[in-house]
GROMACS .gro file of C-alpha atoms in nm:
model
  456
    1UNK     CA    1   0.000  -1.004   1.501
    2UNK     CA    2   0.030  -1.236   1.798
    3UNK     CA    3   0.086  -1.587   1.699
    4UNK     CA    4  -0.172  -1.712   1.944
    5UNK     CA    5  -0.435  -1.431   1.898
    6UNK     CA    6  -0.793  -1.539   1.899
    7UNK     CA    7  -1.016  -1.480   1.592
    8UNK     CA    8  -1.139  -1.123   1.574
    9UNK     CA    9  -1.484  -1.065   1.689
   10UNK     CA   10  -1.730  -0.908   1.459
   11UNK     CA   11  -1.717  -0.530   1.536
   12UNK     CA   12  -1.994  -0.277   1.497
   13UNK     CA   13  -1.993  -0.155   1.139
   14UNK     CA   14  -1.933   0.196   1.032
   15UNK     CA   15  -2.288   0.206   0.880
   16UNK     CA   16  -2.422   0.185   1.231
   17UNK     CA   17  -2.225   0.498   1.357
   18UNK     CA   18  -2.475   0.752   1.245
   19UNK     CA   19  -2.598   0.955   0.944
   20UNK     CA   20  -2.309   1.180   0.875
   21UNK     CA   21  -2.145   0.951   0.631
   22UNK     CA   22  -1.816   0.996   0.817
   23UNK     CA   23  -1.614   0.749   1.011
   24UNK     CA   24  -1.469   1.028   1.241
   25UNK     CA   25  -1.787   1.247   1.281
   26UNK     CA   26  -1.660   1.432   1.582
   27UNK     CA   27  -1.322   1.518   1.427
   28UNK     CA   28  -1.298   1.796   1.186
   29UNK     CA   29  -0.997   1.912   0.974
   30UNK     CA   30  -0.697   1.970   1.195
   31UNK     CA   31  -0.613   2.339   1.221
   32UNK     CA   32  -0.295   2.546   1.286
   33UNK     CA   33  -0.306   2.731   1.610
   34UNK     CA   34   0.023   2.848   1.744
   35UNK     CA   35  -0.136   2.994   2.061
   36UNK     CA   36  -0.282   2.653   2.167
   37UNK     CA   37  -0.196   2.541   2.521
   38UNK     CA   38  -0.006   2.230   2.622
   39UNK     CA   39  -0.313   2.012   2.664
   40UNK     CA   40  -0.462   2.112   2.323
   41UNK     CA   41  -0.320   1.811   2.128
   42UNK     CA   42  -0.572   1.812   1.841
   43UNK     CA   43  -0.425   2.125   1.671
   44UNK     CA   44  -0.101   2.202   1.503
   45UNK     CA   45   0.101   2.438   1.712
   46UNK     CA   46   0.415   2.438   1.480
   47UNK     CA   47   0.315   2.277   1.146
   48UNK     CA   48   0.201   2.565   0.927
   49UNK     CA   49   0.178   2.394   0.577
   50UNK     CA   50   0.213   2.725   0.378
   51UNK     CA   51   0.481   2.888   0.579
   52UNK     CA   52   0.795   2.947   0.377
   53UNK     CA   53   1.129   2.856   0.522
   54UNK     CA   54   1.449   2.881   0.313
   55UNK     CA   55   1.259   2.922  -0.011
   56UNK     CA   56   1.002   2.636   0.029
   57UNK     CA   57   0.683   2.588   0.222
   58UNK     CA   58   0.677   2.358   0.520
   59UNK     CA   59   0.462   2.128   0.311
   60UNK     CA   60   0.717   2.107   0.038
   61UNK     CA   61   1.008   2.040   0.277
   62UNK     CA   62   0.836   1.785   0.494
   63UNK     CA   63   0.630   1.595   0.241
   64UNK     CA   64   0.442   1.401   0.516
   65UNK     CA   65   0.290   1.063   0.454
   66UNK     CA   66   0.074   0.825   0.656
   67UNK     CA   67   0.145   0.447   0.620
   68UNK     CA   68  -0.153   0.225   0.572
   69UNK     CA   69  -0.031  -0.087   0.744
   70UNK     CA   70   0.027   0.036   1.099
   71UNK     CA   71  -0.248   0.297   1.106
   72UNK     CA   72  -0.521   0.086   0.948
   73UNK     CA   73  -0.409  -0.281   0.976
   74UNK     CA   74  -0.254  -0.261   1.317
   75UNK     CA   75  -0.435  -0.445   1.598
   76UNK     CA   76  -0.223  -0.366   1.896
   77UNK     CA   77  -0.131  -0.736   1.927
   78UNK     CA   78   0.227  -0.827   2.017
   79UNK     CA   79   0.395  -1.164   2.088
   80UNK     CA   80   0.262  -1.166   2.432
   81UNK     CA   81  -0.078  -1.018   2.407
   82UNK     CA   82  -0.399  -1.034   2.206
   83UNK     CA   83  -0.534  -0.744   1.984
   84UNK     CA   84  -0.637  -0.425   2.189
   85UNK     CA   85  -0.745  -0.190   1.896
   86UNK     CA   86  -1.107  -0.246   1.824
   87UNK     CA   87  -1.188  -0.019   1.514
   88UNK     CA   88  -1.559   0.027   1.455
   89UNK     CA   89  -1.525   0.003   1.077
   90UNK     CA   90  -1.377  -0.351   1.096
   91UNK     CA   91  -1.606  -0.655   1.061
   92UNK     CA   92  -1.357  -0.921   1.136
   93UNK     CA   93  -1.333  -1.048   0.782
   94UNK     CA   94  -1.072  -1.048   0.514
   95UNK     CA   95  -1.328  -0.950   0.251
   96UNK     CA   96  -1.310  -0.704  -0.034
   97UNK     CA   97  -1.609  -0.523   0.127
   98UNK     CA   98  -1.411  -0.471   0.453
   99UNK     CA   99  -1.101  -0.360   0.249
  100UNK     CA  100  -1.300  -0.106   0.064
  101UNK     CA  101  -1.452   0.030   0.379
  102UNK     CA  102  -1.110   0.051   0.544
  103UNK     CA  103  -0.970   0.239   0.246
  104UNK     CA  104  -1.253   0.499   0.270
  105UNK     CA  105  -1.172   0.537   0.646
  106UNK     CA  106  -0.814   0.601   0.552
  107UNK     CA  107  -0.880   0.870   0.305
  108UNK     CA  108  -1.100   1.046   0.543
  109UNK     CA  109  -0.811   1.032   0.800
  110UNK     CA  110  -0.562   1.155   0.544
  111UNK     CA  111  -0.792   1.457   0.452
  112UNK     CA  112  -0.877   1.557   0.795
  113UNK     CA  113  -0.502   1.538   0.906
  114UNK     CA  114  -0.414   1.740   0.596
  115UNK     CA  115  -0.126   1.512   0.476
  116UNK     CA  116  -0.037   1.515   0.114
  117UNK     CA  117   0.075   1.145   0.081
  118UNK     CA  118   0.013   0.789   0.182
  119UNK     CA  119   0.196   0.460   0.146
  120UNK     CA  120   0.090   0.094   0.139
  121UNK     CA  121   0.209  -0.272   0.099
  122UNK     CA  122   0.006  -0.464  -0.161
  123UNK     CA  123  -0.141  -0.712   0.092
  124UNK     CA  124  -0.233  -0.414   0.326
  125UNK     CA  125  -0.494  -0.284   0.102
  126UNK     CA  126  -0.635  -0.589  -0.075
  127UNK     CA  127  -0.676  -0.951   0.051
  128UNK     CA  128  -0.446  -1.221  -0.088
  129UNK     CA  129  -0.644  -1.467  -0.298
  130UNK     CA  130  -0.598  -1.845  -0.346
  131UNK     CA  131  -0.398  -1.782  -0.652
  132UNK     CA  132  -0.179  -1.496  -0.789
  133UNK     CA  133  -0.444  -1.423  -1.043
  134UNK     CA  134  -0.708  -1.378  -0.772
  135UNK     CA  135  -0.467  -1.159  -0.568
  136UNK     CA  136  -0.412  -0.946  -0.872
  137UNK     CA  137  -0.786  -0.910  -0.944
  138UNK     CA  138  -0.840  -0.787  -0.586
  139UNK     CA  139  -0.565  -0.534  -0.633
  140UNK     CA  140  -0.710  -0.407  -0.951
  141UNK     CA  141  -1.051  -0.359  -0.795
  142UNK     CA  142  -0.908  -0.187  -0.474
  143UNK     CA  143  -0.673   0.032  -0.672
  144UNK     CA  144  -0.977   0.153  -0.881
  145UNK     CA  145  -1.133   0.284  -0.558
  146UNK     CA  146  -0.795   0.430  -0.437
  147UNK     CA  147  -0.751   0.619  -0.754
  148UNK     CA  148  -1.100   0.757  -0.714
  149UNK     CA  149  -1.031   0.847  -0.358
  150UNK     CA  150  -0.697   1.013  -0.445
  151UNK     CA  151  -0.872   1.228  -0.711
  152UNK     CA  152  -1.141   1.327  -0.455
  153UNK     CA  153  -0.914   1.422  -0.189
  154UNK     CA  154  -0.584   1.530  -0.368
  155UNK     CA  155  -0.392   1.290  -0.146
  156UNK     CA  156  -0.100   1.132  -0.364
  157UNK     CA  157   0.080   0.806  -0.330
  158UNK     CA  158   0.442   0.855  -0.200
  159UNK     CA  159   0.528   0.493  -0.253
  160UNK     CA  160   0.407   0.142  -0.291
  161UNK     CA  161   0.574  -0.177  -0.189
  162UNK     CA  162   0.511  -0.551  -0.177
  163UNK     CA  163   0.484  -0.766   0.130
  164UNK     CA  164   0.749  -1.030   0.060
  165UNK     CA  165   0.776  -1.149   0.418
  166UNK     CA  166   0.452  -1.241   0.583
  167UNK     CA  167   0.323  -1.541   0.384
  168UNK     CA  168   0.482  -1.877   0.474
  169UNK     CA  169   0.618  -1.925   0.121
  170UNK     CA  170   0.876  -1.647   0.215
  171UNK     CA  171   0.987  -1.794   0.532
  172UNK     CA  172   1.336  -1.851   0.381
  173UNK     CA  173   1.329  -1.519   0.195
  174UNK     CA  174   1.191  -1.390  -0.137
  175UNK     CA  175   1.474  -1.274  -0.366
  176UNK     CA  176   1.732  -1.469  -0.155
  177UNK     CA  177   1.519  -1.775  -0.117
  178UNK     CA  178   1.708  -2.100  -0.197
  179UNK     CA  179   1.408  -2.216  -0.406
  180UNK     CA  180   1.387  -2.055  -0.748
  181UNK     CA  181   1.007  -2.119  -0.748
  182UNK     CA  182   0.973  -1.887  -0.455
  183UNK     CA  183   1.190  -1.627  -0.608
  184UNK     CA  184   0.977  -1.636  -0.926
  185UNK     CA  185   0.658  -1.593  -0.722
  186UNK     CA  186   0.810  -1.289  -0.550
  187UNK     CA  187   0.906  -1.143  -0.896
  188UNK     CA  188   0.552  -1.193  -1.017
  189UNK     CA  189   0.418  -1.024  -0.711
  190UNK     CA  190   0.663  -0.728  -0.755
  191UNK     CA  191   0.560  -0.701  -1.126
  192UNK     CA  192   0.202  -0.639  -1.017
  193UNK     CA  193   0.322  -0.399  -0.737
  194UNK     CA  194   0.502  -0.191  -0.993
  195UNK     CA  195   0.190  -0.181  -1.211
  196UNK     CA  196  -0.042  -0.061  -0.945
  197UNK     CA  197   0.207   0.181  -0.809
  198UNK     CA  198   0.233   0.344  -1.153
  199UNK     CA  199  -0.139   0.340  -1.185
  200UNK     CA  200  -0.179   0.532  -0.869
  201UNK     CA  201   0.095   0.787  -0.971
  202UNK     CA  202   0.327   0.661  -0.698
  203UNK     CA  203   0.662   0.860  -0.678
  204UNK     CA  204   0.869   0.581  -0.543
  205UNK     CA  205   0.867   0.198  -0.496
  206UNK     CA  206   1.036   0.046  -0.186
  207UNK     CA  207   1.195  -0.292  -0.109
  208UNK     CA  208   1.239  -0.401   0.266
  209UNK     CA  209   1.409  -0.738   0.295
  210UNK     CA  210   1.264  -0.867   0.627
  211UNK     CA  211   1.334  -1.217   0.524
  212UNK     CA  212   1.641  -1.145   0.300
  213UNK     CA  213   1.903  -1.284   0.537
  214UNK     CA  214   1.961  -1.595   0.748
  215UNK     CA  215   1.918  -1.749   1.094
  216UNK     CA  216   2.212  -1.983   1.052
  217UNK     CA  217   2.517  -1.989   0.832
  218UNK     CA  218   2.517  -2.371   0.824
  219UNK     CA  219   2.262  -2.398   0.549
  220UNK     CA  220   2.327  -2.061   0.375
  221UNK     CA  221   2.523  -1.972   0.064
  222UNK     CA  222   2.569  -1.607   0.114
  223UNK     CA  223   2.737  -1.536  -0.217
  224UNK     CA  224   2.469  -1.697  -0.421
  225UNK     CA  225   2.188  -1.538  -0.229
  226UNK     CA  226   2.338  -1.197  -0.271
  227UNK     CA  227   2.391  -1.263  -0.649
  228UNK     CA  228   2.031  -1.373  -0.679
  229UNK     CA  229   1.911  -1.058  -0.502
  230UNK     CA  230   2.109  -0.840  -0.747
  231UNK     CA  231   1.965  -1.031  -1.040
  232UNK     CA  232   1.614  -0.984  -0.892
  233UNK     CA  233   1.672  -0.615  -0.876
  234UNK     CA  234   1.799  -0.600  -1.232
  235UNK     CA  235   1.474  -0.767  -1.344
  236UNK     CA  236   1.284  -0.491  -1.155
  237UNK     CA  237   1.481  -0.225  -1.336
  238UNK     CA  238   1.408  -0.378  -1.670
  239UNK     CA  239   1.033  -0.408  -1.612
  240UNK     CA  240   1.019  -0.055  -1.460
  241UNK     CA  241   1.158   0.069  -1.784
  242UNK     CA  242   0.935  -0.143  -1.997
  243UNK     CA  243   0.615  -0.004  -1.843
  244UNK     CA  244   0.741   0.351  -1.821
  245UNK     CA  245   0.725   0.382  -1.440
  246UNK     CA  246   0.922   0.699  -1.356
  247UNK     CA  247   0.929   0.650  -0.976
  248UNK     CA  248   1.244   0.613  -0.768
  249UNK     CA  249   1.347   0.265  -0.648
  250UNK     CA  250   1.439   0.253  -0.281
  251UNK     CA  251   1.584  -0.001  -0.047
  252UNK     CA  252   1.510   0.028   0.326
  253UNK     CA  253   1.793  -0.099   0.558
  254UNK     CA  254   1.742  -0.310   0.875
  255UNK     CA  255   1.989  -0.517   1.066
  256UNK     CA  256   1.764  -0.795   1.203
  257UNK     CA  257   1.407  -0.887   1.294
  258UNK     CA  258   1.252  -1.112   1.172
  259UNK     CA  259   1.578  -1.259   1.033
  260UNK     CA  260   1.869  -1.305   1.265
  261UNK     CA  261   2.073  -1.116   1.019
  262UNK     CA  262   1.950  -0.918   0.721
  263UNK     CA  263   2.159  -0.851   0.421
  264UNK     CA  264   2.039  -0.489   0.417
  265UNK     CA  265   2.195  -0.439   0.767
  266UNK     CA  266   2.247  -0.061   0.754
  267UNK     CA  267   2.298   0.218   0.509
  268UNK     CA  268   2.664   0.146   0.445
  269UNK     CA  269   2.593  -0.215   0.384
  270UNK     CA  270   2.321  -0.147   0.130
  271UNK     CA  271   2.530   0.117  -0.049
  272UNK     CA  272   2.816  -0.135  -0.073
  273UNK     CA  273   2.578  -0.385  -0.230
  274UNK     CA  274   2.451  -0.134  -0.475
  275UNK     CA  275   2.799  -0.023  -0.578
  276UNK     CA  276   2.925  -0.392  -0.603
  277UNK     CA  277   2.644  -0.486  -0.848
  278UNK     CA  278   2.622  -0.154  -1.034
  279UNK     CA  279   2.282  -0.067  -0.910
  280UNK     CA  280   2.368   0.276  -0.758
  281UNK     CA  281   2.219   0.456  -1.050
  282UNK     CA  282   1.873   0.304  -1.009
  283UNK     CA  283   1.834   0.277  -0.630
  284UNK     CA  284   1.840   0.517  -0.344
  285UNK     CA  285   1.781   0.450   0.027
  286UNK     CA  286   1.471   0.479   0.241
  287UNK     CA  287   1.604   0.528   0.589
  288UNK     CA  288   1.407   0.429   0.901
  289UNK     CA  289   1.588   0.566   1.214
  290UNK     CA  290   1.450   0.294   1.434
  291UNK     CA  291   1.627   0.043   1.222
  292UNK     CA  292   1.933   0.257   1.240
  293UNK     CA  293   1.943   0.248   1.612
  294UNK     CA  294   1.879  -0.137   1.593
  295UNK     CA  295   2.199  -0.144   1.400
  296UNK     CA  296   2.391   0.017   1.688
  297UNK     CA  297   2.416   0.369   1.539
  298UNK     CA  298   2.271   0.704   1.655
  299UNK     CA  299   1.929   0.815   1.530
  300UNK     CA  300   2.041   1.021   1.230
  301UNK     CA  301   2.346   0.815   1.130
  302UNK     CA  302   2.204   0.644   0.823
  303UNK     CA  303   2.022   0.955   0.698
  304UNK     CA  304   2.361   1.137   0.722
  305UNK     CA  305   2.554   0.861   0.556
  306UNK     CA  306   2.313   0.808   0.272
  307UNK     CA  307   2.299   1.178   0.196
  308UNK     CA  308   2.680   1.205   0.199
  309UNK     CA  309   2.680   0.951  -0.088
  310UNK     CA  310   2.388   1.133  -0.259
  311UNK     CA  311   2.178   0.828  -0.211
  312UNK     CA  312   1.921   0.941   0.049
  313UNK     CA  313   1.576   0.901  -0.116
  314UNK     CA  314   1.321   0.913   0.161
  315UNK     CA  315   1.281   0.869   0.540
  316UNK     CA  316   1.040   0.636   0.729
  317UNK     CA  317   1.003   0.884   1.008
  318UNK     CA  318   0.990   0.693   1.336
  319UNK     CA  319   1.188   0.622   1.642
  320UNK     CA  320   1.252   0.337   1.878
  321UNK     CA  321   1.353   0.276   2.236
  322UNK     CA  322   1.736   0.233   2.233
  323UNK     CA  323   1.713   0.033   2.543
  324UNK     CA  324   1.509  -0.230   2.368
  325UNK     CA  325   1.640  -0.480   2.115
  326UNK     CA  326   1.345  -0.473   1.884
  327UNK     CA  327   1.160  -0.245   1.639
  328UNK     CA  328   0.903  -0.057   1.831
  329UNK     CA  329   0.791   0.191   1.553
  330UNK     CA  330   0.716   0.477   1.784
  331UNK     CA  331   0.615   0.822   1.665
  332UNK     CA  332   0.903   1.068   1.651
  333UNK     CA  333   0.852   1.323   1.929
  334UNK     CA  334   1.207   1.399   2.011
  335UNK     CA  335   1.280   1.748   1.866
  336UNK     CA  336   1.661   1.712   1.876
  337UNK     CA  337   1.627   1.398   1.654
  338UNK     CA  338   1.397   1.581   1.411
  339UNK     CA  339   1.630   1.879   1.405
  340UNK     CA  340   1.913   1.652   1.310
  341UNK     CA  341   1.711   1.484   1.035
  342UNK     CA  342   1.585   1.814   0.898
  343UNK     CA  343   1.941   1.960   0.894
  344UNK     CA  344   2.033   1.690   0.645
  345UNK     CA  345   1.724   1.735   0.435
  346UNK     CA  346   1.777   2.114   0.408
  347UNK     CA  347   2.146   2.068   0.323
  348UNK     CA  348   2.050   1.835   0.038
  349UNK     CA  349   1.777   2.069  -0.071
  350UNK     CA  350   1.489   1.842   0.001
  351UNK     CA  351   1.373   1.476  -0.016
  352UNK     CA  352   1.154   1.492  -0.320
  353UNK     CA  353   1.036   1.261  -0.464
  354UNK     CA  354   1.069   1.097  -0.141
  355UNK     CA  355   0.921   1.233   0.194
  356UNK     CA  356   0.872   1.176   0.564
  357UNK     CA  357   0.652   0.872   0.597
  358UNK     CA  358   0.521   0.800   0.942
  359UNK     CA  359   0.598   0.423   0.957
  360UNK     CA  360   0.470   0.439   1.330
  361UNK     CA  361   0.203   0.271   1.542
  362UNK     CA  362   0.016   0.391   1.835
  363UNK     CA  363   0.102   0.204   2.150
  364UNK     CA  364  -0.125  -0.101   2.215
  365UNK     CA  365  -0.248   0.096   2.513
  366UNK     CA  366  -0.361   0.389   2.306
  367UNK     CA  367  -0.691   0.251   2.204
  368UNK     CA  368  -0.913   0.558   2.141
  369UNK     CA  369  -0.967   0.664   1.786
  370UNK     CA  370  -0.847   1.023   1.876
  371UNK     CA  371  -0.511   0.871   1.956
  372UNK     CA  372  -0.463   0.795   1.591
  373UNK     CA  373  -0.484   1.177   1.522
  374UNK     CA  374  -0.296   1.294   1.834
  375UNK     CA  375   0.005   1.078   1.751
  376UNK     CA  376   0.045   1.200   1.400
  377UNK     CA  377  -0.024   1.559   1.492
  378UNK     CA  378   0.249   1.540   1.757
  379UNK     CA  379   0.500   1.386   1.517
  380UNK     CA  380   0.424   1.645   1.249
  381UNK     CA  381   0.474   1.934   1.504
  382UNK     CA  382   0.799   1.775   1.606
  383UNK     CA  383   0.931   1.774   1.254
  384UNK     CA  384   0.802   2.128   1.194
  385UNK     CA  385   0.994   2.247   1.497
  386UNK     CA  386   1.297   2.046   1.366
  387UNK     CA  387   1.273   2.228   1.038
  388UNK     CA  388   1.267   2.565   1.191
  389UNK     CA  389   1.558   2.474   1.426
  390UNK     CA  390   1.759   2.337   1.140
  391UNK     CA  391   1.700   2.629   0.921
  392UNK     CA  392   1.824   2.865   1.197
  393UNK     CA  393   2.117   2.647   1.271
  394UNK     CA  394   2.228   2.642   0.901
  395UNK     CA  395   2.138   3.011   0.834
  396UNK     CA  396   2.333   3.149   1.136
  397UNK     CA  397   2.624   2.938   1.035
  398UNK     CA  398   2.807   2.893   1.364
  399UNK     CA  399   2.827   2.517   1.345
  400UNK     CA  400   2.922   2.508   0.972
  401UNK     CA  401   3.188   2.773   1.033
  402UNK     CA  402   3.340   2.557   1.301
  403UNK     CA  403   3.338   2.243   1.064
  404UNK     CA  404   3.490   2.443   0.784
  405UNK     CA  405   3.762   2.565   1.003
  406UNK     CA  406   3.828   2.217   1.132
  407UNK     CA  407   3.904   2.089   0.782
  408UNK     CA  408   4.062   2.415   0.641
  409UNK     CA  409   4.406   2.242   0.619
  410UNK     CA  410   4.271   2.065   0.312
  411UNK     CA  411   4.181   2.395   0.134
  412UNK     CA  412   4.524   2.477   0.010
  413UNK     CA  413   4.883   2.334  -0.009
  414UNK     CA  414   4.950   1.970   0.045
  415UNK     CA  415   4.607   1.923   0.196
  416UNK     CA  416   4.443   2.028  -0.130
  417UNK     CA  417   4.660   1.797  -0.331
  418UNK     CA  418   4.567   1.506  -0.102
  419UNK     CA  419   4.202   1.579  -0.153
  420UNK     CA  420   4.252   1.605  -0.521
  421UNK     CA  421   4.425   1.269  -0.531
  422UNK     CA  422   4.746   1.411  -0.673
  423UNK     CA  423   4.973   1.383  -0.370
  424UNK     CA  424   5.242   1.105  -0.314
  425UNK     CA  425   5.377   0.934  -0.011
  426UNK     CA  426   5.715   1.095  -0.091
  427UNK     CA  427   5.555   1.442  -0.078
  428UNK     CA  428   5.402   1.360   0.256
  429UNK     CA  429   5.730   1.254   0.391
  430UNK     CA  430   5.905   1.577   0.265
  431UNK     CA  431   5.632   1.779   0.422
  432UNK     CA  432   5.696   1.620   0.762
  433UNK     CA  433   6.066   1.673   0.733
  434UNK     CA  434   5.992   2.042   0.684
  435UNK     CA  435   5.704   2.090   0.927
  436UNK     CA  436   5.779   1.844   1.186
  437UNK     CA  437   5.520   1.709   1.449
  438UNK     CA  438   5.167   1.838   1.396
  439UNK     CA  439   4.990   2.038   1.659
  440UNK     CA  440   4.700   1.860   1.813
  441UNK     CA  441   4.373   2.061   1.794
  442UNK     CA  442   4.057   2.020   2.010
  443UNK     CA  443   3.753   1.874   1.847
  444UNK     CA  444   3.531   2.095   2.069
  445UNK     CA  445   3.254   1.842   2.078
  446UNK     CA  446   3.088   1.988   2.383
  447UNK     CA  447   3.093   2.335   2.230
  448UNK     CA  448   2.915   2.188   1.923
  449UNK     CA  449   2.662   2.020   2.138
  450UNK     CA  450   2.600   2.342   2.323
  451UNK     CA  451   2.541   2.530   1.989
  452UNK     CA  452   2.279   2.276   1.889
  453UNK     CA  453   2.116   2.299   2.232
  454UNK     CA  454   2.072   2.667   2.176
  455UNK     CA  455   1.855   2.620   1.873
  456UNK     CA  456   1.665   2.318   2.014
   0.00000   0.00000   0.00000
């Protein structure tokens, strides 16, 4: 939201749109039509939910989810411009009436798009009250409606989370705030967040530490802040067990923005934190590729890294513009990127209970309601193509055979002992005395890239 945005004007209410009882009366359920032409962007050309690939349906592999915040709370505002997205169901207030109407809009959207899951922040779906008690009452009331809408539509909650970054109380962080009073408020907010996520049958609960970091080291005690964050998470683990919430806890890495430096910088940083504090048995990672590229890595880097450590829990499926230094949250339309992500998902036999959550927003210039559908449809098709490509790449085995051959020296002899941790420096020295200088071998990078291009 722009810091200088004017107050929203009262929009025409949905009740004035007609007698159909729908917020998108001119849009039906999105259909699969593989014969559709290039300009037919309101159909799935590749996403066929019931198509079986490598033993599971597309729906099971992809586990698509729509995020509530960008899709239904986004205004198109940015630091340099006022809101551009005028949604006809919005009345310009932060009332419970408006929140309930917005939620009904969302579930119509989910149903017509045909996605199985949705995600939210607590403050996205219900207005924050003057006190914690009022905020919690609002959440109770709005989640009663959400539960009813879930039951009507069959759409499930992939994960819930708490907004611990927007309110001024969190300007210096939540779990890493130098004031214990603020940390306690964040803990109370998360307590309620866990409760409503359990109430709605959520399969995961996410932590994103947008303010968990610093802008200067001059006033920051890094060691204490990291210790406090770990203790915060241990309280979460204890309460999760107490209420019997069976969902997976997830941490979402990001290197910066809004903080100059965030403690959850990238996948490896988060995993190091988890292992240091003994939290790796309770948490996995929710990877957002736009955050990965902000950390200076390639699109799929953190997905691959988390999976290699058996800690990939879910993916916030978006992309960014690598030439920009901020989080643009664009829809993932690059099939080579989606192929790389789905190769990892297939190799680890799926993301469940996580999924592919579209943490994306339409561009502020894409102001038509139909753009909300087109953007999601295009991204879902891109991942469906990525799934097919990755399955072919894996099943035909050309790339995996090359990788296996590259590391074959560790399959027997001294290499096998090194891998098993039983070799010694003396044995390595003796091996060199016997074998002499090693023969250098080509890494064949361009050959690998050409193999991938064949499938994409």
